[in-house]
Amino acid sequence: MVLEMKVPSPGESITEVEIAEWLVEDGDYVEKDQAIAEVDSDKATLELPAEESGIITLKAEVGDAVAVGEVVCLIDTSAEKPEGSSDTSDKKEETKKEEPKKEAPKKEEPKKETYASGTPSPAAKKILDEKGVSASSVSGSGRDGRITKDDAVKAVPSMGTPTGGNRSESRSKLSMLRRKVAERLVSAKNETAMLTTFNEVDMSAIFELRSQYKEEFKEKHGVSLGFMSFFTKAVIRALQMYPAVNSMIDGKEMITYEFCDISIAVSGPKGLMVPVIRNAENLTFRGIESEVKRLAIRAREGEITVDEMTGGTFTITNGGVFGSMLSTPIINPPQSGILGMHNIVERAIVRDGAIAIAPVMYVALSYDHRIIDGKESVGFLVAVKEALESPEELLMDGNVKKALEL
């Protein structure tokens, strides 16, 4: 019996996937539930498992866009498993032996030099002039070396005078995930009235708390006490104070959420992914740190699912891990706000009327000005700053040990 394997639906609203990589070769024997391919959707990279055991016949190439429900391979379930290793190196070696020897290419006769050599046709001349390309830099493929219209179309403007160094270049196809990210970023810039406001945070209080309790916290809970739990807690408090930031536009209506599903931007092997911490307002410091660690590991190992990245009412992104001092993060649509964290650097600040050195982080809030006014956006960011500079009072209700479950 020959089984037709079709592309399953990876999630709601996804209509096609792209074959990112075949993990088996045509003619291999595969076991049931064995991963046979990696497929890219516009939200994640997923593994495609074999539905039955048997000999596989591939029906799609790497890079092909395949509609959900379309056949990508056949599995002959009546075939018996071959004895020994399923290594296909012997097959490849036999194929190599059977390949006929290629004849040496014949030398091309030198082109005859005439008045037409290096001269562009009228259509080619127009194209070269528009591109600013000199005819002398183009090799003509027409009769007697004449520059044709096709030669002019393919001509690339000079990138400056070569200096003798390596000037090679390469091209690679963007993955479906990267193309979708690009579309969403451009859409966010074009379809929202995006504005960014900035502030700075004295991280001294958080540094002191982490220094004092991080070892005990890690020993008891098995996760590190990082900055993300403090920022998530501060964001949740600010969202509850300024609910417009926790809202979205839906046509002519504004939807305001009473829960906080916080998206966290994570850099994965296939690009930026944004898994969601559900109902973060109900989580403790330990709960947030555990969930951040779990989602980050799944994203980096390519195991994150579409459901884990769907939704979210507000996003936090941390460019500081890459050394960013300041940025203007782009809204993650259809959300209306995103908070950018940055690197922490010792800077001179004024404290109690005197100059002091403190660990300072610049923070940025990008927001959709269509539904969030300046007063709300600035108030939101100030609320985040206040909570981070007074975490014991505003995030821990004055009881650090209880808040950290120690």
Short mmCIF file of N, CA, C and O in Angstrom, two decimals, residues 23-138:
data_model
loop_
_atom_site.label_atom_id
_atom_site.label_comp_id
_atom_site.label_asym_id
_atom_site.label_seq_id
_atom_site.Cartn_x
_atom_site.Cartn_y
_atom_site.Cartn_z
N LEU A 23 15.12 15.62 5.81
CA LEU A 23 16.01 14.92 6.74
C LEU A 23 16.28 13.49 6.28
O LEU A 23 17.05 12.77 6.93
N VAL A 24 15.64 13.08 5.18
CA VAL A 24 15.87 11.76 4.58
C VAL A 24 16.05 11.95 3.08
O VAL A 24 15.79 13.03 2.55
N GLU A 25 16.48 10.90 2.41
CA GLU A 25 16.66 10.97 0.96
C GLU A 25 15.64 10.10 0.26
O GLU A 25 15.08 9.17 0.84
N ASP A 26 15.41 10.41 -1.00
CA ASP A 26 14.48 9.65 -1.82
C ASP A 26 14.92 8.19 -1.84
O ASP A 26 16.08 7.88 -2.14
N GLY A 27 13.99 7.28 -1.51
CA GLY A 27 14.31 5.85 -1.52
C GLY A 27 14.73 5.30 -0.17
O GLY A 27 14.94 4.09 -0.03
N ASP A 28 14.89 6.16 0.83
CA ASP A 28 15.24 5.70 2.18
C ASP A 28 14.08 4.95 2.82
O ASP A 28 12.90 5.20 2.51
N TYR A 29 14.41 4.05 3.75
CA TYR A 29 13.38 3.41 4.57
C TYR A 29 13.21 4.26 5.82
O TYR A 29 14.19 4.58 6.50
N VAL A 30 11.98 4.66 6.12
CA VAL A 30 11.72 5.51 7.28
C VAL A 30 10.83 4.77 8.27
O VAL A 30 10.01 3.92 7.88
N GLU A 31 11.00 5.08 9.56
CA GLU A 31 10.18 4.50 10.62
C GLU A 31 9.02 5.44 10.92
O GLU A 31 9.12 6.65 10.75
N LYS A 32 7.92 4.86 11.41
CA LYS A 32 6.78 5.66 11.81
C LYS A 32 7.20 6.67 12.88
O LYS A 32 7.95 6.33 13.80
N ASP A 33 6.73 7.90 12.76
CA ASP A 33 7.01 9.02 13.67
C ASP A 33 8.43 9.56 13.56
O ASP A 33 8.81 10.47 14.29
N GLN A 34 9.24 9.02 12.63
CA GLN A 34 10.57 9.58 12.40
C GLN A 34 10.45 10.94 11.72
O GLN A 34 9.63 11.13 10.83
N ALA A 35 11.25 11.90 12.17
CA ALA A 35 11.23 13.23 11.53
C ALA A 35 11.83 13.11 10.13
O ALA A 35 12.99 12.70 9.98
N ILE A 36 11.04 13.44 9.12
CA ILE A 36 11.52 13.30 7.74
C ILE A 36 11.82 14.64 7.08
O ILE A 36 12.51 14.70 6.07
N ALA A 37 11.29 15.72 7.64
CA ALA A 37 11.51 17.04 7.02
C ALA A 37 11.30 18.14 8.05
O ALA A 37 10.63 17.94 9.07
N GLU A 38 11.91 19.28 7.78
CA GLU A 38 11.62 20.51 8.52
C GLU A 38 10.90 21.45 7.57
O GLU A 38 11.34 21.65 6.44
N VAL A 39 9.77 22.00 8.04
CA VAL A 39 9.00 22.91 7.20
C VAL A 39 8.86 24.25 7.89
O VAL A 39 8.69 24.32 9.10
N ASP A 40 8.98 25.30 7.11
CA ASP A 40 8.82 26.66 7.62
C ASP A 40 7.41 27.15 7.34
O ASP A 40 6.95 27.09 6.19
N SER A 41 6.74 27.62 8.38
CA SER A 41 5.50 28.37 8.17
C SER A 41 5.85 29.83 8.38
O SER A 41 7.00 30.17 8.64
N ASP A 42 4.86 30.71 8.30
CA ASP A 42 5.16 32.13 8.50
C ASP A 42 5.32 32.46 9.98
O ASP A 42 5.54 33.61 10.34
N LYS A 43 5.20 31.44 10.85
CA LYS A 43 5.32 31.70 12.28
C LYS A 43 6.41 30.88 12.96
O LYS A 43 6.93 31.28 13.99
N ALA A 44 6.73 29.70 12.42
CA ALA A 44 7.70 28.84 13.10
C ALA A 44 8.21 27.77 12.15
O ALA A 44 7.66 27.55 11.07
N THR A 45 9.29 27.09 12.56
CA THR A 45 9.81 25.93 11.86
C THR A 45 9.35 24.69 12.61
O THR A 45 9.55 24.57 13.81
N LEU A 46 8.75 23.76 11.89
CA LEU A 46 8.20 22.57 12.51
C LEU A 46 8.73 21.32 11.84
O LEU A 46 9.12 21.34 10.66
N GLU A 47 8.79 20.22 12.60
CA GLU A 47 9.22 18.95 12.04
C GLU A 47 8.01 18.19 11.49
O GLU A 47 6.92 18.25 12.05
N LEU A 48 8.22 17.47 10.39
CA LEU A 48 7.16 16.67 9.77
C LEU A 48 7.49 15.20 10.03
O LEU A 48 8.50 14.69 9.51
N PRO A 49 6.70 14.51 10.84
CA PRO A 49 6.99 13.10 11.14
C PRO A 49 6.35 12.17 10.12
O PRO A 49 5.30 12.45 9.55
N ALA A 50 7.00 11.01 9.91
CA ALA A 50 6.44 9.99 9.01
C ALA A 50 5.20 9.38 9.65
O ALA A 50 5.20 9.04 10.83
N GLU A 51 4.16 9.24 8.85
CA GLU A 51 2.89 8.71 9.38
C GLU A 51 2.92 7.18 9.49
O GLU A 51 2.20 6.60 10.28
N GLU A 52 3.75 6.53 8.64
CA GLU A 52 3.90 5.07 8.69
C GLU A 52 5.35 4.72 8.35
O GLU A 52 6.12 5.56 7.88
N SER A 53 5.70 3.44 8.54
CA SER A 53 7.03 2.96 8.16
C SER A 53 7.00 2.49 6.71
O SER A 53 5.97 1.97 6.24
N GLY A 54 8.13 2.65 6.00
CA GLY A 54 8.20 2.18 4.62
C GLY A 54 9.24 2.94 3.81
O GLY A 54 10.01 3.74 4.35
N ILE A 55 9.25 2.66 2.51
CA ILE A 55 10.18 3.33 1.59
C ILE A 55 9.55 4.65 1.16
O ILE A 55 8.40 4.69 0.72
N ILE A 56 10.34 5.74 1.25
CA ILE A 56 9.80 7.07 0.98
C ILE A 56 10.18 7.55 -0.42
O ILE A 56 11.28 7.30 -0.91
N THR A 57 9.23 8.21 -1.05
CA THR A 57 9.46 8.87 -2.34
C THR A 57 9.11 10.34 -2.18
O THR A 57 7.97 10.67 -1.85
N LEU A 58 10.09 11.21 -2.38
CA LEU A 58 9.88 12.64 -2.17
C LEU A 58 9.17 13.26 -3.38
O LEU A 58 9.48 12.96 -4.53
N LYS A 59 8.21 14.13 -3.10
CA LYS A 59 7.44 14.78 -4.15
C LYS A 59 7.60 16.31 -4.15
O LYS A 59 6.90 17.00 -4.88
N ALA A 60 8.48 16.82 -3.32
CA ALA A 60 8.71 18.27 -3.28
C ALA A 60 10.19 18.51 -3.04
O ALA A 60 10.88 17.69 -2.42
N GLU A 61 10.67 19.63 -3.54
CA GLU A 61 12.08 19.99 -3.40
C GLU A 61 12.25 20.97 -2.24
O GLU A 61 11.31 21.65 -1.84
N VAL A 62 13.48 21.04 -1.71
CA VAL A 62 13.80 22.04 -0.70
C VAL A 62 13.56 23.43 -1.29
O VAL A 62 13.99 23.73 -2.40
N GLY A 63 12.85 24.26 -0.54
CA GLY A 63 12.54 25.61 -1.01
C GLY A 63 11.17 25.73 -1.64
O GLY A 63 10.69 26.84 -1.86
N ASP A 64 10.52 24.58 -1.93
CA ASP A 64 9.19 24.63 -2.54
C ASP A 64 8.16 25.13 -1.53
O ASP A 64 8.17 24.73 -0.36
N ALA A 65 7.26 25.98 -1.98
CA ALA A 65 6.11 26.40 -1.16
C ALA A 65 4.99 25.41 -1.44
O ALA A 65 4.58 25.22 -2.59
N VAL A 66 4.50 24.76 -0.38
CA VAL A 66 3.52 23.69 -0.51
C VAL A 66 2.27 24.06 0.27
O VAL A 66 2.34 24.44 1.44
N ALA A 67 1.12 23.96 -0.37
CA ALA A 67 -0.14 24.29 0.29
C ALA A 67 -0.50 23.24 1.33
O ALA A 67 -0.16 22.06 1.20
N VAL A 68 -1.16 23.67 2.40
CA VAL A 68 -1.64 22.75 3.42
C VAL A 68 -2.60 21.76 2.76
O VAL A 68 -3.50 22.15 2.02
N GLY A 69 -2.38 20.45 2.98
CA GLY A 69 -3.20 19.43 2.37
C GLY A 69 -2.61 18.85 1.09
O GLY A 69 -3.12 17.87 0.56
N GLU A 70 -1.52 19.44 0.60
CA GLU A 70 -0.89 18.95 -0.63
C GLU A 70 0.06 17.80 -0.30
O GLU A 70 0.70 17.76 0.74
N VAL A 71 0.18 16.83 -1.22
CA VAL A 71 1.04 15.66 -1.03
C VAL A 71 2.51 16.08 -1.18
O VAL A 71 2.89 16.70 -2.17
N VAL A 72 3.34 15.73 -0.19
CA VAL A 72 4.76 16.07 -0.25
C VAL A 72 5.64 14.84 -0.43
O VAL A 72 6.79 14.95 -0.83
N CYS A 73 5.10 13.66 -0.08
CA CYS A 73 5.87 12.44 -0.27
C CYS A 73 4.94 11.23 -0.25
O CYS A 73 3.79 11.32 0.20
N LEU A 74 5.46 10.12 -0.75
CA LEU A 74 4.74 8.84 -0.73
C LEU A 74 5.52 7.87 0.13
O LEU A 74 6.77 7.88 0.12
N ILE A 75 4.82 7.03 0.89
CA ILE A 75 5.48 6.00 1.70
C ILE A 75 4.89 4.65 1.32
O ILE A 75 3.68 4.42 1.48
N ASP A 76 5.75 3.77 0.80
CA ASP A 76 5.32 2.41 0.44
C ASP A 76 5.36 1.56 1.71
O ASP A 76 6.41 1.08 2.13
N THR A 77 4.21 1.39 2.34
CA THR A 77 4.14 0.70 3.62
C THR A 77 4.31 -0.81 3.48
O THR A 77 4.53 -1.51 4.47
N SER A 78 4.20 -1.34 2.24
CA SER A 78 4.36 -2.79 2.03
C SER A 78 5.82 -3.18 1.92
O SER A 78 6.16 -4.37 1.96
N ALA A 79 6.70 -2.20 1.78
CA ALA A 79 8.13 -2.50 1.64
C ALA A 79 8.70 -2.96 2.96
O ALA A 79 8.37 -2.41 4.02
N GLU A 80 9.57 -3.98 2.90
CA GLU A 80 10.20 -4.47 4.12
C GLU A 80 11.46 -3.66 4.42
O GLU A 80 12.13 -3.16 3.53
N LYS A 81 11.75 -3.58 5.71
CA LYS A 81 12.93 -2.84 6.13
C LYS A 81 14.18 -3.57 5.66
O LYS A 81 14.34 -4.77 5.93
N PRO A 82 15.07 -2.91 4.95
CA PRO A 82 16.28 -3.58 4.47
C PRO A 82 17.20 -3.95 5.63
O PRO A 82 17.21 -3.29 6.66
N GLU A 83 17.95 -5.03 5.44
CA GLU A 83 18.87 -5.47 6.49
C GLU A 83 20.06 -4.52 6.56
O GLU A 83 20.50 -3.96 5.57
N GLY A 84 20.60 -4.41 7.79
CA GLY A 84 21.78 -3.57 7.98
C GLY A 84 21.45 -2.10 8.02
O GLY A 84 20.31 -1.69 8.17
N SER A 85 22.47 -1.30 7.82
CA SER A 85 22.33 0.16 7.92
C SER A 85 21.54 0.70 6.76
O SER A 85 21.56 0.15 5.66
N SER A 86 20.85 1.80 7.03
CA SER A 86 20.09 2.47 5.97
C SER A 86 20.92 3.52 5.28
O SER A 86 20.42 4.36 4.58
N ASP A 87 22.27 3.45 5.54
CA ASP A 87 23.17 4.45 4.96
C ASP A 87 23.12 4.37 3.44
O ASP A 87 23.18 3.29 2.86
N THR A 88 23.00 5.47 2.83
CA THR A 88 22.86 5.52 1.36
C THR A 88 24.18 5.81 0.67
O THR A 88 24.21 6.07 -0.51
N SER A 89 25.31 5.71 1.43
CA SER A 89 26.60 6.06 0.84
C SER A 89 26.99 5.09 -0.27
O SER A 89 27.61 5.45 -1.25
N ASP A 90 26.59 3.75 -0.10
CA ASP A 90 26.91 2.78 -1.14
C ASP A 90 26.20 3.12 -2.44
O ASP A 90 26.75 3.03 -3.52
N LYS A 91 24.91 3.54 -2.26
CA LYS A 91 24.12 3.90 -3.45
C LYS A 91 24.78 5.07 -4.18
O LYS A 91 24.86 5.11 -5.38
N LYS A 92 25.23 6.05 -3.36
CA LYS A 92 25.85 7.24 -3.97
C LYS A 92 27.12 6.85 -4.70
O LYS A 92 27.44 7.38 -5.76
N GLU A 93 27.91 5.87 -4.08
CA GLU A 93 29.16 5.47 -4.70
C GLU A 93 28.89 4.78 -6.03
O GLU A 93 29.59 5.02 -7.01
N GLU A 94 27.83 3.91 -6.06
CA GLU A 94 27.48 3.23 -7.30
C GLU A 94 27.08 4.22 -8.38
O GLU A 94 27.44 4.11 -9.53
N THR A 95 26.32 5.23 -7.95
CA THR A 95 25.86 6.26 -8.89
C THR A 95 27.04 6.98 -9.51
O THR A 95 27.08 7.26 -10.70
N LYS A 96 28.04 7.23 -8.65
CA LYS A 96 29.22 7.94 -9.14
C LYS A 96 29.94 7.10 -10.19
O LYS A 96 30.43 7.59 -11.20
N LYS A 97 30.02 5.75 -9.91
CA LYS A 97 30.73 4.87 -10.83
C LYS A 97 30.03 4.79 -12.17
O LYS A 97 30.65 4.66 -13.22
N GLU A 98 28.70 4.82 -12.13
CA GLU A 98 27.92 4.66 -13.35
C GLU A 98 27.88 5.92 -14.20
O GLU A 98 27.51 5.88 -15.36
N GLU A 99 28.25 7.05 -13.59
CA GLU A 99 28.19 8.30 -14.35
C GLU A 99 29.17 8.28 -15.50
O GLU A 99 30.36 7.99 -15.32
N PRO A 100 28.73 8.57 -16.70
CA PRO A 100 29.64 8.58 -17.86
C PRO A 100 30.63 9.73 -17.74
O PRO A 100 30.34 10.76 -17.14
N LYS A 101 31.80 9.48 -18.31
CA LYS A 101 32.81 10.52 -18.27
C LYS A 101 32.38 11.69 -19.14
O LYS A 101 31.87 11.51 -20.24
N LYS A 102 32.57 12.87 -18.58
CA LYS A 102 32.20 14.06 -19.34
C LYS A 102 33.31 14.42 -20.31
O LYS A 102 34.49 14.38 -19.97
N GLU A 103 32.90 14.76 -21.49
CA GLU A 103 33.89 15.18 -22.49
C GLU A 103 34.40 16.57 -22.16
O GLU A 103 33.66 17.40 -21.65
N ALA A 104 35.66 16.76 -22.45
CA ALA A 104 36.24 18.07 -22.19
C ALA A 104 35.57 19.09 -23.09
O ALA A 104 35.31 18.83 -24.26
N PRO A 105 35.23 20.24 -22.53
CA PRO A 105 34.54 21.24 -23.34
C PRO A 105 35.41 21.72 -24.49
O PRO A 105 36.63 21.89 -24.34
N LYS A 106 34.75 21.90 -25.61
CA LYS A 106 35.49 22.37 -26.78
C LYS A 106 35.83 23.84 -26.64
O LYS A 106 35.04 24.61 -26.11
N LYS A 107 36.99 24.16 -27.11
CA LYS A 107 37.42 25.57 -27.06
C LYS A 107 36.58 26.39 -28.02
O LYS A 107 36.35 25.99 -29.15
N GLU A 108 36.12 27.52 -27.47
CA GLU A 108 35.33 28.41 -28.32
C GLU A 108 36.26 29.18 -29.24
O GLU A 108 37.34 29.60 -28.83
N GLU A 109 35.80 29.34 -30.44
CA GLU A 109 36.60 30.12 -31.38
C GLU A 109 36.55 31.58 -30.98
O GLU A 109 35.51 32.08 -30.55
N PRO A 110 37.67 32.28 -31.07
CA PRO A 110 37.68 33.69 -30.69
C PRO A 110 36.70 34.49 -31.53
O PRO A 110 36.53 34.24 -32.73
N LYS A 111 36.01 35.43 -30.86
CA LYS A 111 35.02 36.23 -31.56
C LYS A 111 35.70 37.19 -32.53
O LYS A 111 36.75 37.74 -32.23
N LYS A 112 35.07 37.38 -33.62
CA LYS A 112 35.61 38.26 -34.65
C LYS A 112 35.39 39.71 -34.24
O LYS A 112 34.29 40.10 -33.85
N GLU A 113 36.44 40.49 -34.23
CA GLU A 113 36.35 41.91 -33.87
C GLU A 113 35.91 42.72 -35.08
O GLU A 113 36.53 42.67 -36.15
N THR A 114 34.79 43.47 -34.89
CA THR A 114 34.30 44.34 -35.96
C THR A 114 33.90 45.67 -35.35
O THR A 114 34.05 45.89 -34.15
N TYR A 115 33.34 46.53 -36.16
CA TYR A 115 32.89 47.83 -35.66
C TYR A 115 31.79 47.67 -34.62
O TYR A 115 31.55 48.55 -33.80
N ALA A 116 31.07 46.51 -34.64
CA ALA A 116 29.95 46.29 -33.72
C ALA A 116 30.42 45.84 -32.34
O ALA A 116 29.66 45.89 -31.38
N SER A 117 31.68 45.38 -32.23
CA SER A 117 32.17 44.83 -30.97
C SER A 117 32.12 45.90 -29.87
O SER A 117 32.67 47.00 -30.03
N GLY A 118 31.44 45.57 -28.76
CA GLY A 118 31.35 46.49 -27.63
C GLY A 118 30.39 47.63 -27.83
O GLY A 118 30.30 48.53 -26.98
N THR A 119 29.67 47.61 -28.95
CA THR A 119 28.72 48.69 -29.22
C THR A 119 27.31 48.24 -28.81
O THR A 119 26.85 47.18 -29.23
N PRO A 120 26.63 49.03 -27.97
CA PRO A 120 25.28 48.62 -27.55
C PRO A 120 24.24 48.91 -28.62
O PRO A 120 24.37 49.88 -29.38
N SER A 121 23.23 48.07 -28.67
CA SER A 121 22.08 48.34 -29.53
C SER A 121 21.35 49.55 -28.96
O SER A 121 21.57 49.92 -27.80
N PRO A 122 20.48 50.21 -29.72
CA PRO A 122 19.76 51.38 -29.20
C PRO A 122 19.02 51.10 -27.90
O PRO A 122 19.05 51.90 -26.96
N ALA A 123 18.35 49.93 -27.82
CA ALA A 123 17.61 49.59 -26.59
C ALA A 123 18.57 49.36 -25.43
O ALA A 123 18.32 49.79 -24.29
N ALA A 124 19.71 48.69 -25.73
CA ALA A 124 20.70 48.43 -24.69
C ALA A 124 21.32 49.73 -24.20
O ALA A 124 21.56 49.92 -23.00
N LYS A 125 21.58 50.66 -25.11
CA LYS A 125 22.19 51.94 -24.74
C LYS A 125 21.29 52.71 -23.78
O LYS A 125 21.76 53.31 -22.80
N LYS A 126 19.98 52.69 -24.05
CA LYS A 126 19.04 53.40 -23.20
C LYS A 126 19.06 52.83 -21.77
O LYS A 126 19.08 53.56 -20.78
N ILE A 127 19.08 51.49 -21.68
CA ILE A 127 19.10 50.84 -20.36
C ILE A 127 20.40 51.14 -19.62
O ILE A 127 20.40 51.43 -18.43
N LEU A 128 21.52 51.07 -20.34
CA LEU A 128 22.82 51.35 -19.70
C LEU A 128 22.90 52.78 -19.21
O LEU A 128 23.43 53.05 -18.12
N ASP A 129 22.36 53.72 -19.99
CA ASP A 129 22.36 55.13 -19.58
C ASP A 129 21.52 55.32 -18.32
O ASP A 129 21.90 56.09 -17.41
N GLU A 130 20.38 54.63 -18.26
CA GLU A 130 19.52 54.75 -17.07
C GLU A 130 20.20 54.19 -15.83
O GLU A 130 20.03 54.69 -14.72
N LYS A 131 20.98 53.13 -16.02
CA LYS A 131 21.68 52.51 -14.90
C LYS A 131 22.99 53.22 -14.55
O LYS A 131 23.54 53.01 -13.47
N GLY A 132 23.45 54.05 -15.47
CA GLY A 132 24.73 54.71 -15.25
C GLY A 132 25.90 53.78 -15.43
O GLY A 132 26.94 53.92 -14.79
N VAL A 133 25.74 52.80 -16.31
CA VAL A 133 26.78 51.80 -16.56
C VAL A 133 27.47 52.12 -17.88
O VAL A 133 26.81 52.37 -18.89
N SER A 134 28.79 52.10 -17.88
CA SER A 134 29.55 52.36 -19.10
C SER A 134 29.54 51.14 -20.00
O SER A 134 29.68 50.00 -19.54
N ALA A 135 29.36 51.36 -21.31
CA ALA A 135 29.34 50.25 -22.27
C ALA A 135 30.66 49.49 -22.26
O ALA A 135 30.70 48.28 -22.51
N SER A 136 31.76 50.17 -21.94
CA SER A 136 33.07 49.53 -21.95
C SER A 136 33.22 48.49 -20.84
O SER A 136 34.11 47.64 -20.90
N SER A 137 32.33 48.56 -19.84
CA SER A 137 32.42 47.60 -18.73
C SER A 137 31.51 46.39 -18.94
O SER A 137 31.43 45.51 -18.09
N VAL A 138 30.82 46.35 -20.09
CA VAL A 138 29.88 45.26 -20.37
C VAL A 138 30.41 44.41 -21.51
O VAL A 138 30.86 44.92 -22.53
#
